[in-house]
Amino acid sequence: MGKVLIIGAGGVGTVVAHKVAQNPDVFTEIMIASRTKSKCDAIVKAIGNPNIRTAQVDADNVDELVALFNSFKPEIVINVALPYQDLTIMEACLKSGVNYLDTANYEPKDVAHFEYSWQWAYKKHFEDAGLTAILGCGFDPGVSGIYTAYAAKHYFDEMQYLDIVDCNAGNHHKAFATNFNPEINIREITQNGRYYENGEWVTTQPLEIHKDLTYPNIGPRDSYLLYHEELESLVKNFPTIKRARFWMTFGQEYLTHLRVIQNIGMARIDEVDYNGVKIVPLQFLKAVLPNPQDLGENYEGETSIGCRIRGLKDGKERTYYVYNNCSHQEAYKETGMQGVSYTTGVPAMIGAMMFLKGLWKKPGVWNVEEFNPDPFMEQLNKQGLPWHEVFDKDLEV
Ligand code: NDP
């Protein structure tokens, strides 16, 4: 059905490559390209399909990307490099007539700032070129938006309160490690918290608000209010929402390490001079922390991510909780990666599948909740991320 180019050969890229290769009826030709070609070759070896091609590319360089796109001629690019590369890859897609999908919104390297404006600014260009760009198609952002769209379509006349809850109850047996790229992860968590209420954004201190929430099959876990990028598009696309928040669990050990990292200046993202060499402390820290891709083997436990929604149906109040639990060990057995990479990579593959099947094909730049959620939800059940629903129970939020 279609040719796909995966950019990025990290934890998420590895899962995307496995899942794409498992669906040969949809993905007829596959290429993996990244900064370090040997990592792409290692993925191909692990999958055991010599027909998958690999290439070296610097995704910060539009000309290099255009040359690669023009030689391989993919129909869609799955961008699972870093958020810094979103705009260069989108530019190259426009120049070469290629469709686009990513899992995280653009961030400039020198400020940790999360907003869609930079990518939404490309809407008219993609429309004029007849190309589709699908933004934020991992789990959160991604499935969180699709769950919300599904709830709005099937269960609510008026969706009023949305809480996205993200629990990682896994144990990787390391004193401190992040579950995906440490630089991106620490930038996100050390930001001020922010949520939406009655048409306004309310800012909190980082990790200021927290409460125990109970996760299915896991139990209660301390959950912290964070800003998360999908809140921006969800309150725009579902204007009946009165309040939207995002919660993530952290253990005390993790938070203690994080506090020390910040207090000693290792979370800084500006350049410092070290013996005549310019280094960014957070990038240096990434180099000495455990590689998230190596956590899988000893990772136990599971993740649980979902949406808790309250609103009106037929004039009556209704609550709805939709979630997926994902086992780190099962994810590792299937792809060699832990659950956080798995829960991101599977939806990215499904988004590209939706495009190639013509179900999510619409020129412009779109967030996932702007497409029909039904065929995506059906694939989640088939591709390793089954979901469950709870109606009219206490949401705790
Ligand atoms: P990794 O750091 O493991 O992998 C990133 C990959 O991108 C690496 O292979 C890296 O190359 C490559 N890369 C970085 N810069 C360039 C460049 N300039 N040119 C070409 N390749 C480059 O990250 P993850 O796999 O953990 O995360 C990937 C993406 O997924 C991130 O954008 C992250 O924000 C997003 N994500 C989204 C989630 C969601 O639910 N929506 C959840 C988790 C992650 P090299 O190996 O040489 O360093």
Coordinates of C-alpha atoms and ligand atoms in Angstrom, one line a residue:
M1 CA 0.0 0.0 0.0
G2 CA 2.8 2.5 0.7
K3 CA 6.4 3.5 1.2
V4 CA 7.4 4.8 4.7
L5 CA 10.5 6.6 5.9
I6 CA 11.2 6.4 9.7
I7 CA 13.5 9.2 10.9
G8 CA 15.2 8.5 14.3
A9 CA 16.6 5.2 15.6
G10 CA 16.1 5.6 19.3
G11 CA 13.7 3.7 21.6
V12 CA 10.6 4.9 19.8
G13 CA 12.1 4.5 16.3
T14 CA 12.9 0.9 17.2
V15 CA 9.3 0.2 18.2
V16 CA 7.9 2.0 15.1
A17 CA 10.2 -0.1 12.8
H18 CA 9.1 -3.4 14.4
K19 CA 5.4 -2.5 14.2
V20 CA 5.7 -1.2 10.6
A21 CA 7.5 -4.5 9.6
Q22 CA 4.6 -6.5 11.3
N23 CA 2.1 -4.9 8.9
P24 CA 3.5 -5.6 5.4
D25 CA 0.1 -5.3 3.8
V26 CA 0.1 -1.6 4.6
F27 CA 3.8 -0.8 4.6
T28 CA 5.2 -2.2 1.4
E29 CA 8.6 -0.5 1.5
I30 CA 10.5 0.7 4.6
M31 CA 13.5 2.9 5.2
I32 CA 15.0 3.9 8.6
A33 CA 17.2 7.0 8.6
S34 CA 19.0 8.6 11.5
R35 CA 22.1 10.6 12.5
T36 CA 23.9 7.3 13.3
K37 CA 23.4 4.8 10.5
S38 CA 24.8 1.9 12.6
K39 CA 21.8 2.2 14.9
C40 CA 19.4 1.9 11.9
D41 CA 21.3 -1.2 10.8
A42 CA 21.1 -2.8 14.2
I43 CA 17.3 -2.3 14.2
V44 CA 17.1 -4.0 10.8
K45 CA 19.2 -6.9 12.1
A46 CA 17.0 -7.3 15.2
I47 CA 13.8 -7.3 13.0
G48 CA 15.5 -9.8 10.6
N49 CA 14.1 -8.3 7.4
P50 CA 16.9 -7.5 5.1
N51 CA 14.5 -5.6 2.7
I52 CA 14.3 -2.7 5.1
R53 CA 16.7 0.0 3.9
T54 CA 18.8 2.3 6.1
A55 CA 20.4 5.7 5.6
Q56 CA 22.4 8.4 7.4
V57 CA 20.8 11.8 7.6
D58 CA 21.2 15.0 9.6
A59 CA 17.6 16.0 10.2
D60 CA 18.6 19.5 11.1
N61 CA 19.6 20.0 7.5
V62 CA 16.8 20.6 5.1
D63 CA 18.9 20.0 1.9
E64 CA 20.1 16.6 3.2
L65 CA 16.5 15.6 4.0
V66 CA 15.3 16.7 0.6
A67 CA 18.0 14.7 -1.2
L68 CA 17.0 11.6 0.9
F69 CA 13.3 12.1 0.3
N70 CA 13.8 12.6 -3.5
S71 CA 15.9 9.4 -3.8
F72 CA 13.7 7.1 -1.6
K73 CA 10.4 8.9 -2.5
P74 CA 8.3 7.9 0.6
E75 CA 4.6 8.7 0.8
I76 CA 4.9 9.5 4.5
V77 CA 7.7 10.3 7.0
I78 CA 7.3 9.2 10.6
N79 CA 9.4 11.6 12.5
V80 CA 10.6 10.0 15.8
A81 CA 13.9 12.0 16.0
L82 CA 13.8 14.8 18.6
P83 CA 11.3 17.7 18.7
Y84 CA 14.1 20.0 17.6
Q85 CA 13.9 18.5 14.1
D86 CA 10.1 18.9 13.5
L87 CA 10.3 22.1 11.5
T88 CA 13.2 21.1 9.2
I89 CA 11.5 17.8 8.5
M90 CA 8.2 19.6 7.7
E91 CA 10.1 22.0 5.4
A92 CA 11.7 19.1 3.6
C93 CA 8.3 17.4 3.2
L94 CA 6.9 20.5 1.6
K95 CA 9.8 20.7 -0.8
S96 CA 9.6 17.0 -1.8
G97 CA 5.9 16.4 -1.7
V98 CA 5.9 14.0 1.3
N99 CA 3.3 13.6 4.0
Y100 CA 4.3 14.0 7.7
L101 CA 3.7 12.5 11.1
D102 CA 5.3 13.2 14.5
T103 CA 4.9 12.4 18.2
A104 CA 6.0 15.6 19.9
N105 CA 5.6 19.3 19.2
Y106 CA 8.5 21.5 18.0
E107 CA 10.8 22.9 20.7
P108 CA 13.6 25.4 20.1
K109 CA 16.8 24.0 21.5
D110 CA 17.6 27.1 23.6
V111 CA 14.2 27.5 25.4
A112 CA 12.1 24.8 26.9
H113 CA 8.9 26.0 25.4
F114 CA 6.0 23.8 24.3
E115 CA 3.4 25.2 21.9
Y116 CA 1.9 24.2 18.6
S117 CA 2.1 27.7 17.0
W118 CA 5.3 27.0 15.0
Q119 CA 3.8 23.9 13.4
W120 CA 0.3 25.2 13.0
A121 CA 1.8 28.0 11.0
Y122 CA 2.5 25.5 8.2
K123 CA -1.2 24.7 7.8
K124 CA -1.8 26.7 4.6
H125 CA 1.4 25.4 3.1
F126 CA 0.5 21.8 3.6
E127 CA -3.1 22.5 2.3
D128 CA -1.8 24.2 -0.8
A129 CA 0.6 21.4 -1.5
G130 CA -2.2 18.8 -1.0
L131 CA -0.2 17.1 1.8
T132 CA -1.3 15.8 5.2
A133 CA 0.7 16.5 8.4
I134 CA -0.4 14.6 11.5
L135 CA 0.9 16.1 14.8
G136 CA 1.4 14.4 18.1
C137 CA 0.6 10.8 17.3
G138 CA 2.3 9.0 20.2
F139 CA 0.5 8.0 23.4
D140 CA 0.3 11.4 25.1
P141 CA 0.1 13.4 23.0
G142 CA -1.6 11.0 20.6
V143 CA -3.9 8.3 22.1
S144 CA -4.9 10.8 24.8
G145 CA -6.4 13.0 22.0
I146 CA -7.9 10.0 20.2
Y147 CA -9.6 8.8 23.5
T148 CA -11.0 12.3 24.0
A149 CA -12.3 12.5 20.4
Y150 CA -13.9 9.0 20.8
A151 CA -15.5 10.0 24.1
A152 CA -16.9 13.2 22.5
K153 CA -18.2 11.3 19.5
H154 CA -19.9 8.4 21.3
Y155 CA -20.6 9.2 24.9
F156 CA -21.1 12.9 25.6
D157 CA -23.3 15.7 24.4
E158 CA -21.1 18.2 26.3
M159 CA -17.7 17.2 27.5
Q160 CA -16.8 19.5 30.5
Y161 CA -13.9 18.2 32.5
L162 CA -10.9 16.3 31.1
D163 CA -8.0 14.8 33.2
I164 CA -5.3 12.9 31.3
V165 CA -3.6 10.5 33.8
D166 CA -0.3 8.9 33.1
C167 CA 1.2 6.4 35.5
N168 CA 4.4 4.5 35.1
A169 CA 4.4 1.9 37.8
G170 CA 7.4 0.1 36.3
N171 CA 10.7 -0.6 38.1
H172 CA 13.9 -0.6 36.0
H173 CA 16.1 -1.2 39.1
K174 CA 18.3 1.9 38.4
A175 CA 18.7 4.7 41.0
F176 CA 17.7 7.3 38.4
A177 CA 16.9 7.0 34.7
T178 CA 14.4 8.6 32.3
N179 CA 12.1 6.5 30.2
F180 CA 12.7 8.5 27.0
N181 CA 15.3 10.9 25.8
P182 CA 16.6 12.4 29.1
E183 CA 17.1 15.9 27.7
I184 CA 13.6 16.2 26.4
N185 CA 12.1 14.5 29.5
I186 CA 13.9 16.7 32.1
R187 CA 13.1 19.9 30.1
E188 CA 9.4 18.9 30.2
I189 CA 9.2 18.0 33.9
T190 CA 11.1 21.0 35.3
Q191 CA 8.8 23.5 33.6
N192 CA 6.0 25.3 35.5
G193 CA 2.8 23.3 35.7
R194 CA -0.2 24.7 33.8
Y195 CA -3.8 23.8 33.3
Y196 CA -6.9 25.2 31.6
E197 CA -9.9 26.4 33.5
N198 CA -12.8 28.5 32.4
G199 CA -11.1 29.9 29.3
E200 CA -7.8 30.7 31.0
W201 CA -4.5 29.0 31.6
V202 CA -3.5 28.8 35.3
T203 CA 0.2 28.5 36.0
T204 CA 1.6 26.6 39.0
Q205 CA 5.1 26.1 40.3
P206 CA 6.8 22.9 38.9
L207 CA 5.2 19.8 40.5
E208 CA 3.4 22.0 43.0
I209 CA 0.0 20.3 42.8
H210 CA -0.2 16.5 43.4
K211 CA -2.7 14.0 44.7
D212 CA -3.1 10.2 45.0
L213 CA -4.9 8.7 42.0
T214 CA -5.8 5.0 41.8
Y215 CA -4.7 3.2 38.6
P216 CA -6.3 0.0 37.4
N217 CA -4.3 -3.1 38.4
I218 CA -1.7 -0.8 40.1
G219 CA -3.4 1.0 42.9
P220 CA -2.9 4.5 44.3
R221 CA 0.1 6.5 43.1
D222 CA 1.1 10.1 43.8
S223 CA 0.3 12.0 40.6
Y224 CA 1.6 15.5 39.8
L225 CA 0.0 18.1 37.7
L226 CA 2.2 19.0 34.7
Y227 CA 1.7 21.1 31.5
H228 CA 1.4 18.7 28.6
E229 CA 1.2 19.8 25.0
E230 CA -2.0 18.1 24.0
L231 CA -4.0 20.3 26.4
E232 CA -3.4 23.2 24.0
S233 CA -5.1 21.6 21.0
L234 CA -7.7 19.7 22.9
V235 CA -9.3 22.8 24.5
K236 CA -9.3 24.4 21.1
N237 CA -10.9 21.5 19.3
F238 CA -13.4 20.7 22.1
P239 CA -14.6 24.2 23.2
T240 CA -17.1 22.8 25.7
I241 CA -14.2 21.7 28.0
K242 CA -14.3 23.8 31.1
R243 CA -11.2 22.4 32.7
A244 CA -8.3 20.3 31.3
R245 CA -5.4 18.9 33.3
F246 CA -2.6 16.4 32.9
W247 CA -1.2 14.3 35.7
M248 CA 1.9 12.1 35.8
T249 CA 3.2 9.8 38.5
F250 CA 6.7 10.1 40.0
G251 CA 8.3 8.2 42.8
Q252 CA 10.1 10.0 45.7
E253 CA 13.5 8.6 44.6
Y254 CA 13.1 10.1 41.1
L255 CA 12.0 13.5 42.5
T256 CA 14.9 13.6 44.9
H257 CA 17.4 13.0 42.1
L258 CA 15.6 15.5 39.9
R259 CA 15.8 18.2 42.6
V260 CA 19.5 17.5 43.1
I261 CA 20.1 17.7 39.3
Q262 CA 18.4 21.1 39.2
N263 CA 20.1 22.4 42.4
I264 CA 23.6 21.6 41.1
G265 CA 22.9 23.2 37.7
M266 CA 22.9 20.0 35.6
A267 CA 19.4 20.7 34.2
R268 CA 20.7 24.0 32.6
I269 CA 20.1 24.2 28.8
D270 CA 22.4 27.2 28.2
E271 CA 26.0 26.8 27.2
V272 CA 28.8 26.9 29.8
D273 CA 32.5 27.0 29.2
Y274 CA 34.3 23.9 30.4
N275 CA 38.1 24.0 29.8
G276 CA 37.6 26.0 26.7
V277 CA 34.9 23.8 25.3
K278 CA 31.3 24.9 25.2
I279 CA 28.9 22.3 26.8
V280 CA 25.2 22.3 27.7
P281 CA 25.0 20.7 31.1
L282 CA 21.7 18.8 30.4
Q283 CA 23.2 17.4 27.2
F284 CA 26.3 16.3 29.2
L285 CA 24.1 14.7 31.8
K286 CA 22.3 12.7 29.1
A287 CA 25.6 11.3 28.1
V288 CA 26.2 9.8 31.6
L289 CA 22.7 8.7 32.5
P290 CA 21.4 5.2 31.6
N291 CA 20.3 5.0 28.0
P292 CA 16.5 4.6 28.0
Q293 CA 16.9 1.9 25.4
D294 CA 18.8 -0.3 27.7
L295 CA 16.2 -0.3 30.5
G296 CA 14.0 -2.9 28.9
E297 CA 15.6 -6.1 29.9
N298 CA 15.1 -5.7 33.7
Y299 CA 12.0 -3.5 33.5
E300 CA 9.1 -4.9 35.5
G301 CA 5.6 -3.6 36.0
E302 CA 3.3 -1.7 33.8
T303 CA 2.2 1.7 32.5
S304 CA -1.4 2.9 32.7
I305 CA -2.4 5.9 30.7
G306 CA -5.9 7.2 30.2
C307 CA -8.5 10.0 30.1
R308 CA -11.0 10.7 32.9
I309 CA -13.9 12.7 31.6
R310 CA -17.0 14.2 33.1
G311 CA -19.8 15.9 31.2
L312 CA -23.4 15.6 30.1
K313 CA -25.3 13.0 28.1
D314 CA -29.1 13.4 27.6
G315 CA -29.2 16.1 30.2
K316 CA -27.6 13.9 32.9
E317 CA -24.1 13.9 34.3
R318 CA -21.9 11.1 33.1
T319 CA -18.3 10.0 33.9
Y320 CA -16.1 8.0 31.6
Y321 CA -12.6 6.6 32.0
V322 CA -10.8 5.0 29.1
Y323 CA -7.3 3.6 29.5
N324 CA -4.6 1.2 28.4
N325 CA -2.2 -0.7 30.7
C326 CA 1.0 -1.8 29.0
S327 CA 3.5 -4.3 30.5
H328 CA 7.2 -3.4 30.2
Q329 CA 8.2 -7.0 29.9
E330 CA 5.7 -7.8 27.1
A331 CA 6.8 -4.8 25.2
Y332 CA 10.4 -5.8 25.6
K333 CA 9.7 -9.4 24.5
E334 CA 8.1 -8.1 21.3
T335 CA 10.4 -5.2 20.3
G336 CA 13.4 -5.2 22.7
M337 CA 12.2 -1.8 24.1
Q338 CA 10.4 -0.9 27.3
G339 CA 6.7 0.2 27.7
V340 CA 7.2 3.9 27.3
S341 CA 8.9 3.5 23.9
Y342 CA 6.2 0.9 23.0
T343 CA 3.2 3.0 23.9
T344 CA 4.7 5.8 21.8
G345 CA 5.8 3.8 18.8
V346 CA 2.7 1.7 18.3
P347 CA 0.3 4.8 17.8
A348 CA 2.9 6.4 15.5
M349 CA 2.7 3.3 13.3
I350 CA -1.1 3.3 13.4
G351 CA -1.3 7.0 12.5
A352 CA 0.8 6.3 9.4
M353 CA -1.4 3.3 8.6
M354 CA -4.5 5.5 8.9
F355 CA -2.9 7.8 6.4
L356 CA -1.9 5.1 3.9
K357 CA -5.3 3.5 4.1
G358 CA -6.8 6.9 3.1
L359 CA -8.7 7.2 6.4
W360 CA -6.7 10.1 7.8
K361 CA -5.8 11.8 4.6
K362 CA -6.7 15.5 4.5
P363 CA -4.4 18.3 3.3
G364 CA -3.3 20.6 6.1
V365 CA -1.7 20.3 9.5
W366 CA -3.8 18.5 12.1
N367 CA -3.8 17.3 15.6
V368 CA -4.9 13.7 16.0
E369 CA -8.3 14.5 17.6
E370 CA -9.3 16.2 14.3
F371 CA -9.6 12.8 12.6
N372 CA -12.1 10.0 12.9
P373 CA -11.0 8.1 16.1
D374 CA -13.0 4.9 15.3
P375 CA -10.6 3.1 12.9
F376 CA -7.6 4.1 15.1
M377 CA -9.3 2.8 18.3
E378 CA -10.0 -0.5 16.4
Q379 CA -6.3 -0.8 15.5
L380 CA -5.1 -0.1 19.1
N381 CA -6.9 -3.3 20.1
K382 CA -5.2 -5.2 17.3
Q383 CA -1.7 -3.8 17.5
G384 CA -0.8 -4.4 21.2
L385 CA -2.5 -1.5 23.1
P386 CA -6.0 -2.7 24.0
W387 CA -8.2 -0.2 25.9
H388 CA -10.8 -0.5 28.6
E389 CA -13.7 1.6 29.6
V390 CA -15.3 2.4 32.9
F391 CA -18.6 4.3 33.1
D392 CA -20.1 6.4 35.8
K393 CA -17.6 5.6 38.6
D394 CA -15.8 8.1 40.8
L395 CA -13.0 9.7 38.8
E396 CA -11.1 11.0 41.9
V397 CA -10.3 14.3 40.1
Ligands
NDP1 P1 16.0 8.9 21.5 O1 16.9 9.9 22.0 O2 16.1 7.5 22.0 O3 16.1 8.8 19.9 C1 16.1 9.9 19.1 C2 16.7 9.5 17.8 O4 16.8 10.6 16.9 C3 18.2 9.0 17.9 O5 18.3 7.8 17.1 C4 19.0 10.2 17.4 O6 20.2 9.8 16.8 C5 18.0 10.7 16.4 N1 18.4 12.1 16.1 C6 18.6 13.1 17.0 N2 18.9 14.2 16.3 C7 19.0 13.9 15.0 C8 19.3 14.6 13.8 N3 19.7 15.9 13.9 N4 19.3 14.0 12.7 C9 18.9 12.7 12.6 N5 18.6 12.0 13.7 C10 18.6 12.6 14.9 O7 14.5 9.4 21.8 P2 13.2 8.6 21.9 O8 13.2 7.5 20.9 O9 13.0 8.2 23.4 O10 12.1 9.6 21.6 C11 11.8 10.0 20.2 C12 10.7 11.0 20.1 O11 9.5 10.5 20.7 C13 11.0 12.3 20.8 O12 10.6 13.4 20.0 C14 10.2 12.3 22.1 O13 9.8 13.6 22.5 C15 9.0 11.5 21.5 N6 8.1 10.9 22.6 C16 6.8 11.1 22.5 C17 6.0 10.5 23.4 C18 4.5 10.6 23.3 O14 3.8 9.8 24.0 N7 3.9 11.4 22.4 C19 6.5 9.7 24.6 C20 7.9 9.5 24.5 C21 8.7 10.1 23.6 P3 21.5 9.3 17.6 O15 21.1 7.9 17.9 O16 22.6 9.5 16.7 O17 21.5 10.2 18.8

